[in-house]
Short mmCIF file of C-alpha atoms and ligand atoms in Angstrom, two decimals:
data_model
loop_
_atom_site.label_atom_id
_atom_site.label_comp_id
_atom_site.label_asym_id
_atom_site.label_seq_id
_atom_site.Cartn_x
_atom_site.Cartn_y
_atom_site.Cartn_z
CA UNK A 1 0.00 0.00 0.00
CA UNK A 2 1.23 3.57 -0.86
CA UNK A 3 1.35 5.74 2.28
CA UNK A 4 -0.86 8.16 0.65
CA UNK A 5 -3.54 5.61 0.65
CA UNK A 6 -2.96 5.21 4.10
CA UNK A 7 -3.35 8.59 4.34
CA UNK A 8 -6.80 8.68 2.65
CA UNK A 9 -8.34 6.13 4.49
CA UNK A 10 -7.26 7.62 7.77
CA UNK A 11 -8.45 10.94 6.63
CA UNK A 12 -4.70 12.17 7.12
CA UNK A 13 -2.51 15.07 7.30
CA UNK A 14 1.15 14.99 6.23
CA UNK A 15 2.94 16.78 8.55
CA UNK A 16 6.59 15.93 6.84
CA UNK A 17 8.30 14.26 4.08
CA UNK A 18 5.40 14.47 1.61
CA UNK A 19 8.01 13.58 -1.11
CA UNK A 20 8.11 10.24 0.01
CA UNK A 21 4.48 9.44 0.31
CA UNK A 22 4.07 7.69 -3.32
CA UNK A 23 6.44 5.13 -1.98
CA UNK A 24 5.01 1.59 -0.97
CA UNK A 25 4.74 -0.08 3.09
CA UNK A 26 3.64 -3.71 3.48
CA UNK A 27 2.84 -3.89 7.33
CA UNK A 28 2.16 -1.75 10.09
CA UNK A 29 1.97 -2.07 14.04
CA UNK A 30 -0.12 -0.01 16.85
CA UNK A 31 1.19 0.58 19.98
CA UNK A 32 1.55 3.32 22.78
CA UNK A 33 4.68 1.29 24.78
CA UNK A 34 7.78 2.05 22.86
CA UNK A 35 9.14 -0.83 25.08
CA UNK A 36 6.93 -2.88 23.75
CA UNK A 37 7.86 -1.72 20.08
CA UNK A 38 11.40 -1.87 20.35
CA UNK A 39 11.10 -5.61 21.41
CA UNK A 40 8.70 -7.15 19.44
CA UNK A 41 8.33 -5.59 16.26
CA UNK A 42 10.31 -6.62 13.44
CA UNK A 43 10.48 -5.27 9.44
CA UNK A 44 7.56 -3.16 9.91
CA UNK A 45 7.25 -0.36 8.64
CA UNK A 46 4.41 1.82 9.71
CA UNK A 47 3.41 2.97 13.25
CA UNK A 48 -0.20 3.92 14.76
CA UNK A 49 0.22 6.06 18.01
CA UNK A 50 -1.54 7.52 20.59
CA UNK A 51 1.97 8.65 22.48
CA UNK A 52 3.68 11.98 21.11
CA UNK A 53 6.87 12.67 22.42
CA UNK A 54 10.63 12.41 20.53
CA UNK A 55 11.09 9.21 21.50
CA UNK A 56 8.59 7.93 19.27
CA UNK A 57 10.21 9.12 16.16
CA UNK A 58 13.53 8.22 17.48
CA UNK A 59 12.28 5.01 18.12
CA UNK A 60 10.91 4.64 14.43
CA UNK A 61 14.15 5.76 13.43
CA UNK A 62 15.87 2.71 15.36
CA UNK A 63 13.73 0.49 13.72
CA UNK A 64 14.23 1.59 10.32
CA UNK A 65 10.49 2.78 9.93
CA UNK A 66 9.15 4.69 7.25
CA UNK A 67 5.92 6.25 8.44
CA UNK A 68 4.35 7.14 11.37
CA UNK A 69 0.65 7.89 12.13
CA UNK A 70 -0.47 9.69 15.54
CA UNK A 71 -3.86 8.70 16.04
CA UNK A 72 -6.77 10.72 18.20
CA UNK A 73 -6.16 14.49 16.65
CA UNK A 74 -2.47 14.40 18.40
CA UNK A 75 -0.16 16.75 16.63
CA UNK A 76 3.40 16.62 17.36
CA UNK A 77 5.43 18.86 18.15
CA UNK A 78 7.89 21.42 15.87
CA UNK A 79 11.00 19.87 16.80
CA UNK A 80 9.49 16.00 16.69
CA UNK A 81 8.69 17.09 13.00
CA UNK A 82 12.32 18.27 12.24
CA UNK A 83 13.79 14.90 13.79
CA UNK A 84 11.22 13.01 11.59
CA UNK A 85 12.22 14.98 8.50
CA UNK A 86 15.76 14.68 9.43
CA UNK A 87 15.26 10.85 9.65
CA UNK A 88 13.13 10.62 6.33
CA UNK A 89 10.03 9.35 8.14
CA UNK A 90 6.83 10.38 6.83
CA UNK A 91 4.53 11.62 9.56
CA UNK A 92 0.52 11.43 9.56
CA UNK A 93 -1.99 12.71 11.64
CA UNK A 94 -5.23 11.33 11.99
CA UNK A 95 -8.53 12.09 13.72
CA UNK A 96 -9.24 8.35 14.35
CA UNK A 97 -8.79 6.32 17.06
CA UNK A 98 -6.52 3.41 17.53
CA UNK A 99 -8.89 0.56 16.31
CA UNK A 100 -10.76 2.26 13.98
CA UNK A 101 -7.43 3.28 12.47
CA UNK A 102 -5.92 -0.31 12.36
CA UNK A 103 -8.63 -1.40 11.49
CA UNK A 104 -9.07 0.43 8.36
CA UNK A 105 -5.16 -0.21 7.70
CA UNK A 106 -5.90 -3.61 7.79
CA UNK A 107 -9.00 -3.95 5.73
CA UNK A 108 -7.18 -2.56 3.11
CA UNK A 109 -4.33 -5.07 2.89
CA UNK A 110 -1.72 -4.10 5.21
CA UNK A 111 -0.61 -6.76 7.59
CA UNK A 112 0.33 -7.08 11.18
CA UNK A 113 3.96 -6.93 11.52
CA UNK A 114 6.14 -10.31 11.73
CA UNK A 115 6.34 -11.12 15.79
CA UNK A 116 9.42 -12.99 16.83
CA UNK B 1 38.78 -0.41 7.21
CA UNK B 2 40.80 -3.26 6.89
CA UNK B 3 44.04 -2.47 8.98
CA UNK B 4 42.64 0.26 10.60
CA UNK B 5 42.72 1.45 14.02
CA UNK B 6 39.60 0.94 15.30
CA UNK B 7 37.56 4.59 14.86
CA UNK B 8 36.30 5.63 18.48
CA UNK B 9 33.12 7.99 19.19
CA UNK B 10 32.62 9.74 22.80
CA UNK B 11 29.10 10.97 24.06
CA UNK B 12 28.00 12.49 27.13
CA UNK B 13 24.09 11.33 27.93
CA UNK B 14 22.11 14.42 29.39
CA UNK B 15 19.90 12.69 32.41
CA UNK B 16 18.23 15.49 33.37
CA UNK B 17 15.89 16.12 30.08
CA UNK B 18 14.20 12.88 29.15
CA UNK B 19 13.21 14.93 26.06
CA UNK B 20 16.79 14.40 24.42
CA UNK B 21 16.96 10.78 25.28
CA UNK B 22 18.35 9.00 22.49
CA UNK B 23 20.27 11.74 20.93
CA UNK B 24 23.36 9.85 20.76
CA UNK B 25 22.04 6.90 19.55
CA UNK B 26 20.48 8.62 16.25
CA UNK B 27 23.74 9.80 15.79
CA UNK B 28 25.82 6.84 16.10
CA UNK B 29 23.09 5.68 13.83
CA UNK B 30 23.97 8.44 10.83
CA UNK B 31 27.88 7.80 11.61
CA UNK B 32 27.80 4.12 11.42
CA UNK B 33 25.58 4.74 7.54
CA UNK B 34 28.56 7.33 6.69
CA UNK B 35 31.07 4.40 7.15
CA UNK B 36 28.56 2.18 4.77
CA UNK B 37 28.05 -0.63 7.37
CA UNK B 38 25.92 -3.36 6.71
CA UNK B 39 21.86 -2.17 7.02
CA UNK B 40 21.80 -5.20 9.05
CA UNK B 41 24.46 -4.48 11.74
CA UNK B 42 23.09 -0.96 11.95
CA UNK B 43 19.94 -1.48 13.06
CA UNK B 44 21.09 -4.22 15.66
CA UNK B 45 23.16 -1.75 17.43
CA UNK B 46 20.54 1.57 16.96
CA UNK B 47 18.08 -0.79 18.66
CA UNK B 48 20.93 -2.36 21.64
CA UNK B 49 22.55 1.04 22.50
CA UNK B 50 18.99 3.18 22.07
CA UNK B 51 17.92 0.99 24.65
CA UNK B 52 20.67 1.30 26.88
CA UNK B 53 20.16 4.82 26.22
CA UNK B 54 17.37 5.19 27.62
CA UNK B 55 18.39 2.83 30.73
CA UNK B 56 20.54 5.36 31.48
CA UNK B 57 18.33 8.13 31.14
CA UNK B 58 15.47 6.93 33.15
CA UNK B 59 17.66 4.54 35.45
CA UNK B 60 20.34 6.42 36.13
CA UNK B 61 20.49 10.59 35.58
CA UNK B 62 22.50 10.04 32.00
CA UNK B 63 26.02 8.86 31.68
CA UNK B 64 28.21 8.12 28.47
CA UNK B 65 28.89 6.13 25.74
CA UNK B 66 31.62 5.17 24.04
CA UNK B 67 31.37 3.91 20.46
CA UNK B 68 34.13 1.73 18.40
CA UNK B 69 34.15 0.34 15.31
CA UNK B 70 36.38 -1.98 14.08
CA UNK B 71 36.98 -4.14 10.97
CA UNK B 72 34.99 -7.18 12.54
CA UNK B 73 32.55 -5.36 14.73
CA UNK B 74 31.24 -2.71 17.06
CA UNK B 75 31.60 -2.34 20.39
CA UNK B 76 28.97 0.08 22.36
CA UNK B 77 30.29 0.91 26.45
CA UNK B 78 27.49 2.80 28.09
CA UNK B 79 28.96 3.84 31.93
CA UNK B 80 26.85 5.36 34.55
CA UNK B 81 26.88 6.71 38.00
CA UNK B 82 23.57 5.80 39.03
CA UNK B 83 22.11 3.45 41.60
CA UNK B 84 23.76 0.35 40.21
CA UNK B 85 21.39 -2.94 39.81
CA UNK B 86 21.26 -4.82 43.23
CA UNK B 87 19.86 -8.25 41.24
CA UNK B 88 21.33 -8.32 37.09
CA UNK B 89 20.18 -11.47 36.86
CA UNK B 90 16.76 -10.42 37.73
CA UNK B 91 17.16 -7.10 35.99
CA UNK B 92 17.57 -9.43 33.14
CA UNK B 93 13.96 -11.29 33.34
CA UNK B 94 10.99 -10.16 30.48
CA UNK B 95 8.68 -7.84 32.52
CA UNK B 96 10.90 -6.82 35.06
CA UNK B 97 11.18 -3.17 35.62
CA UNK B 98 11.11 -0.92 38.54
CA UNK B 99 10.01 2.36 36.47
CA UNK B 100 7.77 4.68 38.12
CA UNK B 101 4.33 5.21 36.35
CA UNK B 102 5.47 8.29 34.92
CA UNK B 103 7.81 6.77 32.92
CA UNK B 104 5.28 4.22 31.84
CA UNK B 105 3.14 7.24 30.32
CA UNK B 106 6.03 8.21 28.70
CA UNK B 107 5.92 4.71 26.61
CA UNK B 108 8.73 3.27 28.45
CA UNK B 109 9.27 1.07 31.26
CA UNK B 110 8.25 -2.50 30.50
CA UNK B 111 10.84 -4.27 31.54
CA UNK B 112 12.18 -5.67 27.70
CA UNK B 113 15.30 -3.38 27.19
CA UNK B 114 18.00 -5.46 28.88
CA UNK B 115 16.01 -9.13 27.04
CA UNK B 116 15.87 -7.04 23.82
CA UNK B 117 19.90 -6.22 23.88
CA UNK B 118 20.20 -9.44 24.73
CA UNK B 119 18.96 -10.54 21.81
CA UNK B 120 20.21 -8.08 19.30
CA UNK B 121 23.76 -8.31 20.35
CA UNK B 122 26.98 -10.81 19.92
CA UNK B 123 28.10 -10.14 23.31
CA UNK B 124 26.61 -8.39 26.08
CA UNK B 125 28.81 -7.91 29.74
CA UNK B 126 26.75 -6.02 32.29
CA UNK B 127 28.81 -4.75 35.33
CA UNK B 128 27.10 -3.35 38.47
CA UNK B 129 27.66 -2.57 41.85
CA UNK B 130 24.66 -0.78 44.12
CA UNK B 131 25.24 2.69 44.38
CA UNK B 132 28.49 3.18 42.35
CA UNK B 133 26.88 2.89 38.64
CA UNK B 134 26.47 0.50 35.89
CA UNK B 135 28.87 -0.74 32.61
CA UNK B 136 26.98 -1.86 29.81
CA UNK B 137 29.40 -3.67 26.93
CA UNK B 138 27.72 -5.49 24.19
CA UNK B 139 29.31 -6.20 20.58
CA UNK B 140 27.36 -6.77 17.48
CA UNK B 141 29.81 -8.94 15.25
CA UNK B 142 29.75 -7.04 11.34
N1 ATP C 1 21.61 1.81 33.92
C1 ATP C 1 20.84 1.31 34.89
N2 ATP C 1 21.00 1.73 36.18
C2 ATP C 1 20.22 1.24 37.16
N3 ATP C 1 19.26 0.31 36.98
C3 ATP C 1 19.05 -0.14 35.72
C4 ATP C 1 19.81 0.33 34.62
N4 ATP C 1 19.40 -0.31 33.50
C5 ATP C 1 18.41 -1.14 33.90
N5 ATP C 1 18.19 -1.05 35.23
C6 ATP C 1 17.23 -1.83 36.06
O1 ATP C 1 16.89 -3.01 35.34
C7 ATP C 1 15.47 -3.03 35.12
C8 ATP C 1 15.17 -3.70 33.80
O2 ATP C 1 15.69 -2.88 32.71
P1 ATP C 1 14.98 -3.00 31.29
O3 ATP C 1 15.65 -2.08 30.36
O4 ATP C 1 14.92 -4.44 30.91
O5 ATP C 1 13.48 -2.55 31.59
P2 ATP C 1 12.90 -1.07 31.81
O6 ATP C 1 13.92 -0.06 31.43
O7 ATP C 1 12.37 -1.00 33.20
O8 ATP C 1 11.69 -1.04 30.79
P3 ATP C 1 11.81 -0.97 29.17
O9 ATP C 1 13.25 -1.18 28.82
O10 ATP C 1 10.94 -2.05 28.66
O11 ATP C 1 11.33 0.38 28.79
C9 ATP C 1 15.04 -1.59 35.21
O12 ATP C 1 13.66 -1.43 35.53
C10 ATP C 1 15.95 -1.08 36.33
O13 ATP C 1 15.47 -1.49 37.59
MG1 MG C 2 14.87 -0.21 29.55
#
């Protein structure tokens, strides 16, 4: 899936790296714990959120990610978007929630990321 | 790099401002791409040292890190001066953590860092003595 259709059925802004947005992502996670995505996540490459704080995108950066999408109308901050665009992350923001957000990701062909 | 001395990278980790935690490990990240290092390798140590990273931040008021590559692999020493770890062993366990709440609301605190370096590393030496600090030295073999 392109991330721009993940930004269309998420009814998303781009906040950064809107050149990058034609590329394509097979599988995406959701998770508030960074914990929880630094240890069981593997070759994903999307991330739903709920949390907004730097350590989120420098956690996606860790994990090679390409895209990130805060979840519940959270907007990030100026200098989260400069590490983001710094790191070549694309960064969404969407009104939905979590599930309805995964959800929608996953209807349309995404898949769960590989657990180890 | 064959032949070479090993190169060596200093950092000082800021504990007071849990905002910059994981500065140095984003840019050991862009210095280890620079070199051309397997995508591989790079991502094993991002994820090993951003954890200890953040150990050290949330564990331990900061420390440093010292980063060396060398023709056969990379060696990551993160030294603090915190409360040390009565119990490594334990400290060691899936799910054990003694982070305060706050820390959980900051998406951390779940007690999988020291499993997951475990398991992204070649080697992984943890020295620690209650109320002196901690040594972390792991390897990931290139
Ligand atoms: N540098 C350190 N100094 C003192 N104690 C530490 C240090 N690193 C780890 N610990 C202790 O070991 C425990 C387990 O660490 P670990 O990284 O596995 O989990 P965590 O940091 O609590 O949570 P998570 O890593 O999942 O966010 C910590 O809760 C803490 O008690
Ligand atoms: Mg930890």
């Amino acid at each position: 899936m392109k991330m721009s259709e993940i930004a269309s059925l998420l009814g998303a802004r781009v906040l950064c790296c809107e050149e990058l947005i034609e590329h394509e992502v097979h599988s995406a996670c959701g998770s508030d714990m960074m914990s929880d995505v630094l240890a069981f996540v593997k070759d994903q490459a999307v991330l739903l959120t709920g949390l907004v704080n730097p350590q989120v995108i420098r956690t996606a950066e860790m994990m090679d990610m390409r895209c990130i999408v805060f979840v519940r109308n959270k907007i990030p901050s100026e200098e989260m978007i400069a590490l983001a665009a710094d790191a070549g992350i694309v960064v969404l923001a969407s009104p939905m929630r979590m599930f309805e957000a995964c959800g929608r990701l996953y209807n349309g062909g995404l898949k769960p990321q590989e657990v180890e | 790099m064959d032949n070479a001395a090993p190169l060596e990278f200093h950092f000082n980790v800021d504990g007071k401002d849990f905002t910059s935690a994981g500065e140095a490990s984003v840019e050991v990240k862009k210095i280890l791409r620079r070199i051309g290092l397997d995508s591989e390798a790079i991502r094993r140590v991002s994820i090993a040292m951003y954890e200890a990273e953040i150990n050290m931040v949330i564990h331990a008021g900061g420390g440093e890190a010292d980063v060396s590559v060398s023709p056969d692999k990379i060696t990551l020493v993160m030294t603090d001066h915190g409360p040390g770890i009565a119990d490594i062993e334990l400290a060691m366990r899936e799910g054990y953590s003694t982070a305060p709440d706050n820390i959980r609301s900051l998406g951390f605190g779940a007690g999988m860092g020291l499993p997951n370096i475990k398991r992204y590393t070649d080697e992984l030496k943890i020295e620690s003595e209650v109320g002196k600090g901690t040594k972390i030295t792991m390897s990931v073999n290139i």
